[in-house]
mmCIF file of N, CA and C in Angstrom:
data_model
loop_
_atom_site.group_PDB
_atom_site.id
_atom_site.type_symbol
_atom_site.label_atom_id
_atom_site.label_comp_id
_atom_site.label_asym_id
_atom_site.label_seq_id
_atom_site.Cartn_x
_atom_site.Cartn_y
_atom_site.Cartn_z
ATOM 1 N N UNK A 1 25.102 -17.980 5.571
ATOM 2 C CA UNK A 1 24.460 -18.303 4.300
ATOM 3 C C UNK A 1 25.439 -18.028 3.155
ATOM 4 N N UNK A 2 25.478 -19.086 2.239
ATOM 5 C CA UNK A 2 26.368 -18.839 0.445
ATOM 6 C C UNK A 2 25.730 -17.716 -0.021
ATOM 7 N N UNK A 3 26.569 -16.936 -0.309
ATOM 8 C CA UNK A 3 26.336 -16.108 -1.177
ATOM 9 C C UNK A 3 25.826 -16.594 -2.898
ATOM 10 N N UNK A 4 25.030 -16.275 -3.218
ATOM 11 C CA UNK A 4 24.855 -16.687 -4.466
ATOM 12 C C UNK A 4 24.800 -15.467 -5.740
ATOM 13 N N UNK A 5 25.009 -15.647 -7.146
ATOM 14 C CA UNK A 5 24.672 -14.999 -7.759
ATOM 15 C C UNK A 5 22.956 -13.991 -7.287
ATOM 16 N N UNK A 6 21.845 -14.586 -7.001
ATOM 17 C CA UNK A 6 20.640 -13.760 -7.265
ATOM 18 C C UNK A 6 20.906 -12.752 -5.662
ATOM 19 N N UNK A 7 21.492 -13.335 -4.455
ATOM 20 C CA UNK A 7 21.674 -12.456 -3.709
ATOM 21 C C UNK A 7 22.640 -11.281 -3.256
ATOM 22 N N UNK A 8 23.496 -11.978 -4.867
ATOM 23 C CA UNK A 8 24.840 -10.602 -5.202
ATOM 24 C C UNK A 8 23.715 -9.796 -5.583
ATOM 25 N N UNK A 9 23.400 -9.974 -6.730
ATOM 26 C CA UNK A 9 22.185 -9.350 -7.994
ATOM 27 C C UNK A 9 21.434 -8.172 -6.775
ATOM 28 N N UNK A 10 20.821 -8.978 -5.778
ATOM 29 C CA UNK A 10 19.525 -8.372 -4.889
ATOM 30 C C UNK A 10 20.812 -7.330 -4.080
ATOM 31 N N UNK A 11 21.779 -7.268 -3.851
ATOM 32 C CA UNK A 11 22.127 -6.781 -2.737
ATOM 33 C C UNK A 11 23.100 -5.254 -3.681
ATOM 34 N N UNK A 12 23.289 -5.608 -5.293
ATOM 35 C CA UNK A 12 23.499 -4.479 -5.886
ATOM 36 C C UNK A 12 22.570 -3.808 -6.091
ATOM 37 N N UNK A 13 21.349 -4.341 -6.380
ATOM 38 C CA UNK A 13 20.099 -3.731 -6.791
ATOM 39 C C UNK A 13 19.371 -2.210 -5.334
ATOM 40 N N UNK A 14 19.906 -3.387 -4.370
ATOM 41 C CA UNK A 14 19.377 -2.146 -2.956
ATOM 42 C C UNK A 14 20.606 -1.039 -2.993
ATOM 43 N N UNK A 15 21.971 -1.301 -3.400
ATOM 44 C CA UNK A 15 22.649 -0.034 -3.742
ATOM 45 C C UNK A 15 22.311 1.183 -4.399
ATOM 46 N N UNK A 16 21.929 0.149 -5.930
ATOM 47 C CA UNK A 16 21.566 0.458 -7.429
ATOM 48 C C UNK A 16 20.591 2.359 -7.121
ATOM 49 N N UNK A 17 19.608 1.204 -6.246
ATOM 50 C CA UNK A 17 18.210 2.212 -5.714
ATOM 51 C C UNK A 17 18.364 3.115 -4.822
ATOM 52 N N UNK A 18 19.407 3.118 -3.789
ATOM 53 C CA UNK A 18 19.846 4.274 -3.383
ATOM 54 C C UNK A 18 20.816 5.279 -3.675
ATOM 55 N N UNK A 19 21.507 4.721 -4.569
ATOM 56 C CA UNK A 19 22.330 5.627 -5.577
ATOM 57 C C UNK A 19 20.641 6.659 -6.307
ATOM 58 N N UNK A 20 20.040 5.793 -7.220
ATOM 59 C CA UNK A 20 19.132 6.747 -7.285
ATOM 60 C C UNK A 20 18.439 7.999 -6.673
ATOM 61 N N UNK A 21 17.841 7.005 -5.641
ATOM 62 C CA UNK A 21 17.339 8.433 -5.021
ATOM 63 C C UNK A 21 18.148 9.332 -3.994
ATOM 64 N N UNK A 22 19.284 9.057 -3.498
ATOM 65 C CA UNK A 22 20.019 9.959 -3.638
ATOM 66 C C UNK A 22 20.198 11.042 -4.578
ATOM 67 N N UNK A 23 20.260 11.077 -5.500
ATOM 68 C CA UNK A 23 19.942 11.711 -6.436
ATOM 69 C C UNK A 23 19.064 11.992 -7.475
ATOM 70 N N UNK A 24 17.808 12.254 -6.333
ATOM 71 C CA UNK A 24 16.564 12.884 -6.559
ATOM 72 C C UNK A 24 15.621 12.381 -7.677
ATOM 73 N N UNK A 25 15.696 10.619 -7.809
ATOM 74 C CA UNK A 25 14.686 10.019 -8.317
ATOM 75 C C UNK A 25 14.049 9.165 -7.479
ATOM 76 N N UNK A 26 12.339 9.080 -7.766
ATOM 77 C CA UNK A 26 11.585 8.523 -7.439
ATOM 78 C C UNK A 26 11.424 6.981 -8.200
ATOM 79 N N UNK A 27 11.622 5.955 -6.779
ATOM 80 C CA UNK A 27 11.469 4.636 -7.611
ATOM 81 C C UNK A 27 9.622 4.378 -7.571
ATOM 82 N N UNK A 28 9.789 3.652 -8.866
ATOM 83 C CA UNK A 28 8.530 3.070 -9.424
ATOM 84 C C UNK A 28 8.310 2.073 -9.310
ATOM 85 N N UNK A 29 9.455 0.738 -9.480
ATOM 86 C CA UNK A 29 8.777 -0.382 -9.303
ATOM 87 C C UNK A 29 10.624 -1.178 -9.283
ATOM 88 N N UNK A 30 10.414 -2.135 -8.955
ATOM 89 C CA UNK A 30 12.376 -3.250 -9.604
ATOM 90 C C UNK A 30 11.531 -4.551 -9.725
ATOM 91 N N UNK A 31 12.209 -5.167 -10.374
ATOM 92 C CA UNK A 31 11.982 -6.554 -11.311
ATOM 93 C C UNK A 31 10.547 -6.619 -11.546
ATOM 94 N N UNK A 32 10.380 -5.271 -12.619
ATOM 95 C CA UNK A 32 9.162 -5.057 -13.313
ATOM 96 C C UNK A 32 9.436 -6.170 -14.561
ATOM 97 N N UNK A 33 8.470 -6.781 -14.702
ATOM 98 C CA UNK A 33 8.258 -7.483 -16.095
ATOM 99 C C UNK A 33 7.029 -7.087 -17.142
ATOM 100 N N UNK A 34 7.917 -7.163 -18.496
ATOM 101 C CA UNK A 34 7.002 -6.773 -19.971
ATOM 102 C C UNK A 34 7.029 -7.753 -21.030
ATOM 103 N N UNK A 35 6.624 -8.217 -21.450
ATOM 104 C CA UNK A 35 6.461 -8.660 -22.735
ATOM 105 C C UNK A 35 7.743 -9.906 -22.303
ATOM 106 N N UNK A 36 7.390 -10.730 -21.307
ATOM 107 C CA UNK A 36 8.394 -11.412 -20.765
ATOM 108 C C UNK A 36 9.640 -10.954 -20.608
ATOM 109 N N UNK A 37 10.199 -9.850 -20.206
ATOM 110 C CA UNK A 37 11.014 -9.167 -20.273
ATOM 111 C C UNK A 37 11.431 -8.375 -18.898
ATOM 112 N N UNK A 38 12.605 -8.553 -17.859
ATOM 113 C CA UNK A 38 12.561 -7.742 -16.843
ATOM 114 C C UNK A 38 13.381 -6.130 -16.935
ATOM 115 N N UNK A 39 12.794 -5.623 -15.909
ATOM 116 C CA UNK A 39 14.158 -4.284 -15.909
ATOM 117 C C UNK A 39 13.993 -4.564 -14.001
ATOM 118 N N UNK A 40 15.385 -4.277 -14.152
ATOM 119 C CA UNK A 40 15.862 -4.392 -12.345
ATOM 120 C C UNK A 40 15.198 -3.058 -11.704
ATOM 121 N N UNK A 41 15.134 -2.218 -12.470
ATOM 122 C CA UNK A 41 14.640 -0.675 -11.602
ATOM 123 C C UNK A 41 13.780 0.104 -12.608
ATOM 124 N N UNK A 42 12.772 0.540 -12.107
ATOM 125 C CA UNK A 42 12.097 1.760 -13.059
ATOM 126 C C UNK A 42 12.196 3.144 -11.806
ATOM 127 N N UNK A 43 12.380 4.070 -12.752
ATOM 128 C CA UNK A 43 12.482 4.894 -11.675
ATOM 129 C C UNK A 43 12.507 6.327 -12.383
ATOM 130 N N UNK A 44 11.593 7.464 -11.682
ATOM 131 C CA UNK A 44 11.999 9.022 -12.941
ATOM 132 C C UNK A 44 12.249 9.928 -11.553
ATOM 133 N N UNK A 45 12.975 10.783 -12.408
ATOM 134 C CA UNK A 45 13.090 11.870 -12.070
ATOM 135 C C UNK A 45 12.191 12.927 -12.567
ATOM 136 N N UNK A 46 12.299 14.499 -12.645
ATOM 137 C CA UNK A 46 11.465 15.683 -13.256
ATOM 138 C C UNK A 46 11.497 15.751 -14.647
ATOM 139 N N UNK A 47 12.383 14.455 -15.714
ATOM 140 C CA UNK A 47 12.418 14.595 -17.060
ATOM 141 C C UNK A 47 12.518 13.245 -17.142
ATOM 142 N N UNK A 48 13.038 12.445 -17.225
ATOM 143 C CA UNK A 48 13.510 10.871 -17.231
ATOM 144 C C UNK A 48 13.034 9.741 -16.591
ATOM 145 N N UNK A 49 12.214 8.709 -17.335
ATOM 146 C CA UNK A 49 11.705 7.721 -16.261
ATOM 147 C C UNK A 49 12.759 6.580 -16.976
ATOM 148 N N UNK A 50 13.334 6.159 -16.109
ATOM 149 C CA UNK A 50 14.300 4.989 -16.349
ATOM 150 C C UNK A 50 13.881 3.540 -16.067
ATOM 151 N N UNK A 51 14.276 2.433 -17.255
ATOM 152 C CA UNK A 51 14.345 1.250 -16.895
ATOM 153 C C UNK A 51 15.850 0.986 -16.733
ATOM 154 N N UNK A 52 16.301 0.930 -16.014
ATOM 155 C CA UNK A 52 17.844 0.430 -15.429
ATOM 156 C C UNK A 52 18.044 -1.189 -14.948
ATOM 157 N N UNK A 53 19.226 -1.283 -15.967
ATOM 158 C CA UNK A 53 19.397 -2.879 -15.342
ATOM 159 C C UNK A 53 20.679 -2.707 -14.228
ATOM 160 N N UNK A 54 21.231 -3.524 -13.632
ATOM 161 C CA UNK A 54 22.247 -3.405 -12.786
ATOM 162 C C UNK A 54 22.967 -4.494 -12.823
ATOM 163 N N UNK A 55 24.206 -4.364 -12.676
ATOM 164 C CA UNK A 55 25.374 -5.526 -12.636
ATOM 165 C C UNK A 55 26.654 -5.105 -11.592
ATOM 166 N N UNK A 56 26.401 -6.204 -10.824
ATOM 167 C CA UNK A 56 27.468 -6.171 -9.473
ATOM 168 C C UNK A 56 28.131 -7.165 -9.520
ATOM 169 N N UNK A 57 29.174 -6.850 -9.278
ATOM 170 C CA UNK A 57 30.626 -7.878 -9.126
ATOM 171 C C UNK A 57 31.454 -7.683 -7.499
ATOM 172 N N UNK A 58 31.874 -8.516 -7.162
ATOM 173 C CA UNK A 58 32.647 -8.193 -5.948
ATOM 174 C C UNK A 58 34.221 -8.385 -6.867
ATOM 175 N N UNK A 59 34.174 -7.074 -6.658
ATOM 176 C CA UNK A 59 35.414 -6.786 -7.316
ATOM 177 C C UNK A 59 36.336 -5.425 -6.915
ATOM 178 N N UNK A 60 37.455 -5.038 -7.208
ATOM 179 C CA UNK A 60 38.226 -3.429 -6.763
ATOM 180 C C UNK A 60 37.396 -3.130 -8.347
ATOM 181 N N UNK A 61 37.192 -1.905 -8.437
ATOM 182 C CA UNK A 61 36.757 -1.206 -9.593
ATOM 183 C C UNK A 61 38.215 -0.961 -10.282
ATOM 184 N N UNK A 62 38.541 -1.185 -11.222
ATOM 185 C CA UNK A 62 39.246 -0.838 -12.573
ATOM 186 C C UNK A 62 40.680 -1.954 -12.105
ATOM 187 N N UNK A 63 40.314 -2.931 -11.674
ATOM 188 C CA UNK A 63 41.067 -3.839 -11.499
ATOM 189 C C UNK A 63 40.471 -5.258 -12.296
ATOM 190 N N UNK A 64 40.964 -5.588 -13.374
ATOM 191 C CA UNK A 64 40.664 -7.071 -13.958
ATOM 192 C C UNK A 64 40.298 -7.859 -13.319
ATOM 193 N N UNK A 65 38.939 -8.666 -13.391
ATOM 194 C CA UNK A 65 38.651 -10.010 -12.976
ATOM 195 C C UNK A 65 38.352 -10.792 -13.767
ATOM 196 N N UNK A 66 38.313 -11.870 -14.064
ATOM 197 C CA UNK A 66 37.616 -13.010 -14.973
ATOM 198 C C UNK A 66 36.628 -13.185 -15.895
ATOM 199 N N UNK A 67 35.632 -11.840 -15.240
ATOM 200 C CA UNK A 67 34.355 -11.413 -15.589
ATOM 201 C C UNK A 67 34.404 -10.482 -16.485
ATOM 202 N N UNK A 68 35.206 -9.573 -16.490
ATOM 203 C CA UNK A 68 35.276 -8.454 -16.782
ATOM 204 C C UNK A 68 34.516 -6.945 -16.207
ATOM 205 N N UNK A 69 34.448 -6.392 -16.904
ATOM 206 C CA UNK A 69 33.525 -5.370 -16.354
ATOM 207 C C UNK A 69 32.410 -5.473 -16.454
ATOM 208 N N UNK A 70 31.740 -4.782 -15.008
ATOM 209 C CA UNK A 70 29.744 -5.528 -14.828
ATOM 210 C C UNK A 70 29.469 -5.273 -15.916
ATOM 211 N N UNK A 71 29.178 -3.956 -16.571
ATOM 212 C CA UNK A 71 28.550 -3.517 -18.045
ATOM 213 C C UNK A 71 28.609 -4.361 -19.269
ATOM 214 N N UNK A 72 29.637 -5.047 -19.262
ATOM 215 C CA UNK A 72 29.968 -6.037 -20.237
ATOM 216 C C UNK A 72 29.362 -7.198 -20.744
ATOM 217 N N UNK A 73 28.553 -7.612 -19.340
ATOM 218 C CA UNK A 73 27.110 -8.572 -19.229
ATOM 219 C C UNK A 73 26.150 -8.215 -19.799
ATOM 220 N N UNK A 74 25.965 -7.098 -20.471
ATOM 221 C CA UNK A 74 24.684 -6.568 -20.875
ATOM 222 C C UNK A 74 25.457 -6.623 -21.893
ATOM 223 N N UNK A 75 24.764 -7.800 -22.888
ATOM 224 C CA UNK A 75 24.967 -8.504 -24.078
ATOM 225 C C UNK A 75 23.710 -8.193 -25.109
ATOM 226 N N UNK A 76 24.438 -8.082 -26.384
ATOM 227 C CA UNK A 76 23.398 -7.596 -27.391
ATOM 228 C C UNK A 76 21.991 -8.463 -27.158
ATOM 229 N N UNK A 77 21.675 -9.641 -26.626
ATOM 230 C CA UNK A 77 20.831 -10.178 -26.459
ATOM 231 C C UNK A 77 19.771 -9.371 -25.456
ATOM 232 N N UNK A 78 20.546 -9.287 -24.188
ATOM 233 C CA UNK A 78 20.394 -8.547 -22.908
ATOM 234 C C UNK A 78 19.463 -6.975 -23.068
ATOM 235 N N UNK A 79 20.100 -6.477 -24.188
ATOM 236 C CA UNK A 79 20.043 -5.054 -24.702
ATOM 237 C C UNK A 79 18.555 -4.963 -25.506
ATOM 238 N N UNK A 80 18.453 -6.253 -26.296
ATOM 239 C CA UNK A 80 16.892 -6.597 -27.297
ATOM 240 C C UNK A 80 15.950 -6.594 -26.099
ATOM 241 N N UNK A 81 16.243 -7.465 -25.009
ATOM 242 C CA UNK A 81 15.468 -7.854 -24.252
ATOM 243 C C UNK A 81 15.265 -6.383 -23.187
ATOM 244 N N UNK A 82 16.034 -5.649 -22.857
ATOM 245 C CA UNK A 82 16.136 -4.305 -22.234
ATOM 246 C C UNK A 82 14.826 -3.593 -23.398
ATOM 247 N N UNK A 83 15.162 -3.826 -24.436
ATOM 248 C CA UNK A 83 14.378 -2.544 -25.579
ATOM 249 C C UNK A 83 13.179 -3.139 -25.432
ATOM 250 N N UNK A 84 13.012 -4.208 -25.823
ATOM 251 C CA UNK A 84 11.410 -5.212 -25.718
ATOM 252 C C UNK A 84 10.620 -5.047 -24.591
ATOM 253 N N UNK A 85 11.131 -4.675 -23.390
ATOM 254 C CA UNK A 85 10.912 -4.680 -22.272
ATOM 255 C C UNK A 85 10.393 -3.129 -21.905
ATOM 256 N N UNK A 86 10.931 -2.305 -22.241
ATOM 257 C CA UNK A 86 10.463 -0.695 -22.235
ATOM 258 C C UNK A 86 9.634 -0.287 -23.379
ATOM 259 N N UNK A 87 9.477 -1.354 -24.679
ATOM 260 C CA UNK A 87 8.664 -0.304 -25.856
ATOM 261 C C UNK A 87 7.395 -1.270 -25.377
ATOM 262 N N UNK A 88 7.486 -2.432 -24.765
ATOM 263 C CA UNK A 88 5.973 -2.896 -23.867
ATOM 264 C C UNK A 88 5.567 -2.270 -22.946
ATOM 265 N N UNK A 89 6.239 -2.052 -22.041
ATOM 266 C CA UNK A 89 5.604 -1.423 -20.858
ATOM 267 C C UNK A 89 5.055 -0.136 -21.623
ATOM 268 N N UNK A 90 5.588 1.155 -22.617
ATOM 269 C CA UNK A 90 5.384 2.172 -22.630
ATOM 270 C C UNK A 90 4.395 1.688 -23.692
ATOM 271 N N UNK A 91 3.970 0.965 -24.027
ATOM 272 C CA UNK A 91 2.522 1.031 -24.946
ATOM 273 C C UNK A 91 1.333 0.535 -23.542
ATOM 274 N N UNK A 92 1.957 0.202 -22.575
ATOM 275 C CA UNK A 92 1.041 -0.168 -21.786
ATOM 276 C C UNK A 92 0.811 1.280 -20.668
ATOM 277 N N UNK A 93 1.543 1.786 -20.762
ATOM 278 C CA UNK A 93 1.446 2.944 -19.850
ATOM 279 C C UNK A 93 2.023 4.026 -20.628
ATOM 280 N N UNK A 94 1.040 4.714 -22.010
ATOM 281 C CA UNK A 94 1.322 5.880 -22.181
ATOM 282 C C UNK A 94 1.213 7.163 -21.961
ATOM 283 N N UNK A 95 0.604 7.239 -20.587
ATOM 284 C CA UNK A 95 0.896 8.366 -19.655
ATOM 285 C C UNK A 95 2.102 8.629 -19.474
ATOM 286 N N UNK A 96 3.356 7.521 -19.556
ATOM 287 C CA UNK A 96 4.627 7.928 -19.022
ATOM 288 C C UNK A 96 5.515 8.608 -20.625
ATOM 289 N N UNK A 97 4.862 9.075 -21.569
ATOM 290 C CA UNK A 97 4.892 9.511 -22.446
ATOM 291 C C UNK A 97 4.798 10.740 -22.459
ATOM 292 N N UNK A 98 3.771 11.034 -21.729
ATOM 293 C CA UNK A 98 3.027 12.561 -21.734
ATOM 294 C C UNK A 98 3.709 13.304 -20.538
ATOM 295 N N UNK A 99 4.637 12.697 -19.693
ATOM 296 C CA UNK A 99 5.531 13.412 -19.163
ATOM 297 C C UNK A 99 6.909 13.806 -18.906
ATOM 298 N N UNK A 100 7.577 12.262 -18.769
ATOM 299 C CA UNK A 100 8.933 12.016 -19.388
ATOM 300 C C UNK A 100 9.280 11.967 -20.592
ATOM 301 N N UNK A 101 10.710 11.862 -20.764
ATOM 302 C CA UNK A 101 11.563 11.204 -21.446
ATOM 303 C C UNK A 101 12.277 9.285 -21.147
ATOM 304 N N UNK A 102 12.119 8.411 -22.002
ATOM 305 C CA UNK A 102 12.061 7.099 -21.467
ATOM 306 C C UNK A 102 13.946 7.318 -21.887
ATOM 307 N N UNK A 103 14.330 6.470 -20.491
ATOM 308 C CA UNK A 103 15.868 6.083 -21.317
ATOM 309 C C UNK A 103 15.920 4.527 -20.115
ATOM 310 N N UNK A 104 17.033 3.817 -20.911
ATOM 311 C CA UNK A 104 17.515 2.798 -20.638
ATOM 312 C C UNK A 104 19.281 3.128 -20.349
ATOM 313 N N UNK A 105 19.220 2.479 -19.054
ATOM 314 C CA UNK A 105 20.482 2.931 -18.240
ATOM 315 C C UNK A 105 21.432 2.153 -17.641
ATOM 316 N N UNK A 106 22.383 1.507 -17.662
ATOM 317 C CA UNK A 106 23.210 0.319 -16.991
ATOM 318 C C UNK A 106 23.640 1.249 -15.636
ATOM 319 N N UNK A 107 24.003 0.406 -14.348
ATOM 320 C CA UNK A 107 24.483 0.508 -13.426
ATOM 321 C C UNK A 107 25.509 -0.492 -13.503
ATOM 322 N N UNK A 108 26.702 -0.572 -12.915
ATOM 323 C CA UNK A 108 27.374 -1.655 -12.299
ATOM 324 C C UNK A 108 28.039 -0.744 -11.031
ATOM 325 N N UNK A 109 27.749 -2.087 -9.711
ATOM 326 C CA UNK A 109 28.038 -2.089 -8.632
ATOM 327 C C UNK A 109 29.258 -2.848 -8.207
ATOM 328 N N UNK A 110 29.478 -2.129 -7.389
ATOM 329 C CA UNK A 110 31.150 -3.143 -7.182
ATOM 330 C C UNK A 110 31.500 -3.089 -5.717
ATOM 331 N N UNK A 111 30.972 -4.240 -5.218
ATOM 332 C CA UNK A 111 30.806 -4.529 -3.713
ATOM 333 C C UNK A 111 32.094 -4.843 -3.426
ATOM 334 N N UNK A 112 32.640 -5.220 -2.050
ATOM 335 C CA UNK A 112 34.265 -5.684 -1.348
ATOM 336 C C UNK A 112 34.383 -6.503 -2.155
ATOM 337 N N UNK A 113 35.197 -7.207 -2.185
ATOM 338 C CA UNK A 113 36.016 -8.681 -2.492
ATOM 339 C C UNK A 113 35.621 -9.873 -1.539
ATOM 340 N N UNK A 114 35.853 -9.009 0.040
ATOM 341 C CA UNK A 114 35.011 -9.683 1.266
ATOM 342 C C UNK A 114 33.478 -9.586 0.968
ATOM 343 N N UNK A 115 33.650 -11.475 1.145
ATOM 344 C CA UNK A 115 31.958 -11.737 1.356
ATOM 345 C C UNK A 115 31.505 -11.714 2.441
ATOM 346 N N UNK A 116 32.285 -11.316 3.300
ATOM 347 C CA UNK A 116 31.522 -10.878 5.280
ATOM 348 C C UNK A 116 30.966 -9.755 4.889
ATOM 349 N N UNK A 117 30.850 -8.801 3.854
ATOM 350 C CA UNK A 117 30.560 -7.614 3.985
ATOM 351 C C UNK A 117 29.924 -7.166 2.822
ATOM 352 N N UNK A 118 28.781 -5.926 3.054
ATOM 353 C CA UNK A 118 28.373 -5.927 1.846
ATOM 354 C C UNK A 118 28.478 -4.106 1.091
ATOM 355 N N UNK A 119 29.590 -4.127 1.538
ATOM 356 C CA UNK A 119 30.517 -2.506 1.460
ATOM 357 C C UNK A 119 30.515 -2.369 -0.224
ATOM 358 N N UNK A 120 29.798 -1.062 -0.525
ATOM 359 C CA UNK A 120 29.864 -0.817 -1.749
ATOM 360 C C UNK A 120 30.777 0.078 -1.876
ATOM 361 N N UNK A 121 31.894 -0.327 -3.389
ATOM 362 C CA UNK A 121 32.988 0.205 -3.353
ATOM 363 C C UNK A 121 32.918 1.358 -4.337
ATOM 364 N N UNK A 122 32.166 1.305 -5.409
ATOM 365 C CA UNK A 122 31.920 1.922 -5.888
ATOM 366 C C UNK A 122 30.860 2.070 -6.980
ATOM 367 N N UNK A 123 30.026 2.664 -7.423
ATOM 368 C CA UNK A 123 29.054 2.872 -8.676
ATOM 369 C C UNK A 123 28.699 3.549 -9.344
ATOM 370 N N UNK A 124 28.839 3.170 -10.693
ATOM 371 C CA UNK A 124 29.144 3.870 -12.037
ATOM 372 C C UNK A 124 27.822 3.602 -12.798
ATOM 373 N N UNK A 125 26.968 4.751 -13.161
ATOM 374 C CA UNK A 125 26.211 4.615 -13.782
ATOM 375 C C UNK A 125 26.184 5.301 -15.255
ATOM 376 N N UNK A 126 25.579 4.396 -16.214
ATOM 377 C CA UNK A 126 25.391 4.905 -17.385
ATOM 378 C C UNK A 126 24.062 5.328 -17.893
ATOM 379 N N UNK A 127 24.226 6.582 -17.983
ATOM 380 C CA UNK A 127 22.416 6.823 -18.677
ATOM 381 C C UNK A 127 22.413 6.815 -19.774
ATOM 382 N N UNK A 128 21.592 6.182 -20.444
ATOM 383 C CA UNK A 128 20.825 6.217 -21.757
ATOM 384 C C UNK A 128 22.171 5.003 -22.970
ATOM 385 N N UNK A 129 22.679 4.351 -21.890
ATOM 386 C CA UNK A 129 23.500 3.447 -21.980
ATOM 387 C C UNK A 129 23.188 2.124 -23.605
ATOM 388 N N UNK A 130 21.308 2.045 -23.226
ATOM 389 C CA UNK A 130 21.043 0.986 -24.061
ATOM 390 C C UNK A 130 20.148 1.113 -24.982
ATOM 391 N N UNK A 131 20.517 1.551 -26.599
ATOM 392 C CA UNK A 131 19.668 2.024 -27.355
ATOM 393 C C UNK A 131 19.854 1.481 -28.616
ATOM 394 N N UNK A 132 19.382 1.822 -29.716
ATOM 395 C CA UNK A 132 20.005 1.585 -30.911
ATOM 396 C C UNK A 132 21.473 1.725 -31.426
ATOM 397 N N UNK A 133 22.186 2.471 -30.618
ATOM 398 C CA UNK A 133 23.466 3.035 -30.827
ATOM 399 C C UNK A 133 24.084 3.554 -29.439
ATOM 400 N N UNK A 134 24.987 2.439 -28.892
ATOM 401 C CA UNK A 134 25.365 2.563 -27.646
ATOM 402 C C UNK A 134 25.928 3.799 -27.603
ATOM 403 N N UNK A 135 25.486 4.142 -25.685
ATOM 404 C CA UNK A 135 26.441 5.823 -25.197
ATOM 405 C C UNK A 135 27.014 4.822 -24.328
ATOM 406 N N UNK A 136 27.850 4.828 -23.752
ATOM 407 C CA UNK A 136 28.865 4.282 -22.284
ATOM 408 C C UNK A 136 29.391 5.538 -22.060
ATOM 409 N N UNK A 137 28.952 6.729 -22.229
ATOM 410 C CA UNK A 137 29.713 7.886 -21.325
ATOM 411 C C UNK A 137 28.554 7.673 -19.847
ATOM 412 N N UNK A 138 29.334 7.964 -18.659
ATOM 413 C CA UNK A 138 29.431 7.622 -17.524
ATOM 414 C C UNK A 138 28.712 9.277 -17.147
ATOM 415 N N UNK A 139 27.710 9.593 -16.314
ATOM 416 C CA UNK A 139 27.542 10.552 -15.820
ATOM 417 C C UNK A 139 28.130 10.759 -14.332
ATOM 418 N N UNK A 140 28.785 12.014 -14.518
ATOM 419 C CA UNK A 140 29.681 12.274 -13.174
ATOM 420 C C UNK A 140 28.788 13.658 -12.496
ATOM 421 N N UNK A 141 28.862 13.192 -10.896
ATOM 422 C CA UNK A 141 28.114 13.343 -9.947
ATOM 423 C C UNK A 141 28.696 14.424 -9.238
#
């Protein structure tokens, strides 16, 4: 089978989610939609319920491609639609108020180069990545 963009997308996203709970978050829901609006992952931990988008490239990590870097896709447009998307859901579920903290978080995944394989090379996540005033500091694990 061709590889396509939505089954790159799907096959960072099952990374995305075990990077998570690996590190001790509980997923909630992926390609939750709000206010016509998706997030690839919702997911909290004991302080933080995250809407996380994700961006995978088959690429070497910190090696130039065409694309640039996954994070780079998450375009000021991308970012409205990220915010629109979490201040709906959280008027729709303000229980998740009364216990967390809400943040918006980029992932990028960076699968082989080989499309025989779906070897994750590496993943870099950003918390609280997408706000009024971008962070891109990288939390190290």
């Amino acid at each position: 089978m061709k590889e396509n963009t939505r089954t790159l997308g799907k096959t960072g996203e099952e990374a995305a989610v075990r990077f998570l709970t690996d590190r001790g978050f509980s997923l909630i829901g992926r390609n939750v939609y709000a206010d016509g609006c998706e997030a690839d992952i919702l997911a909290c931990d004991g302080t933080y319920f995250v809407f996380a988008e994700v961006k995978t490239r088959r690429a070497l990590p910190d090696v130039p491609d065409k694309f640039g870097r996954p994070a780079n896709a998450v375009t000021p447009v991308k970012k409205e639609h990220m915010l629109k998307m979490a201040s709906r859901y959280l008027h729709d579920h303000p229980e998740v108020l009364e216990k967390y903290i809400p943040r918006l978080d980029v992932i990028e995944v960076y699968l082989s180069p080989d499309r025989d394989t779906a070897e994750v090379l590496e993943i870099r996540h950003f918390p609280d990545a997408v706000r009024k005033t971008p962070n891109y500091r990288r939390k190290n694990y």
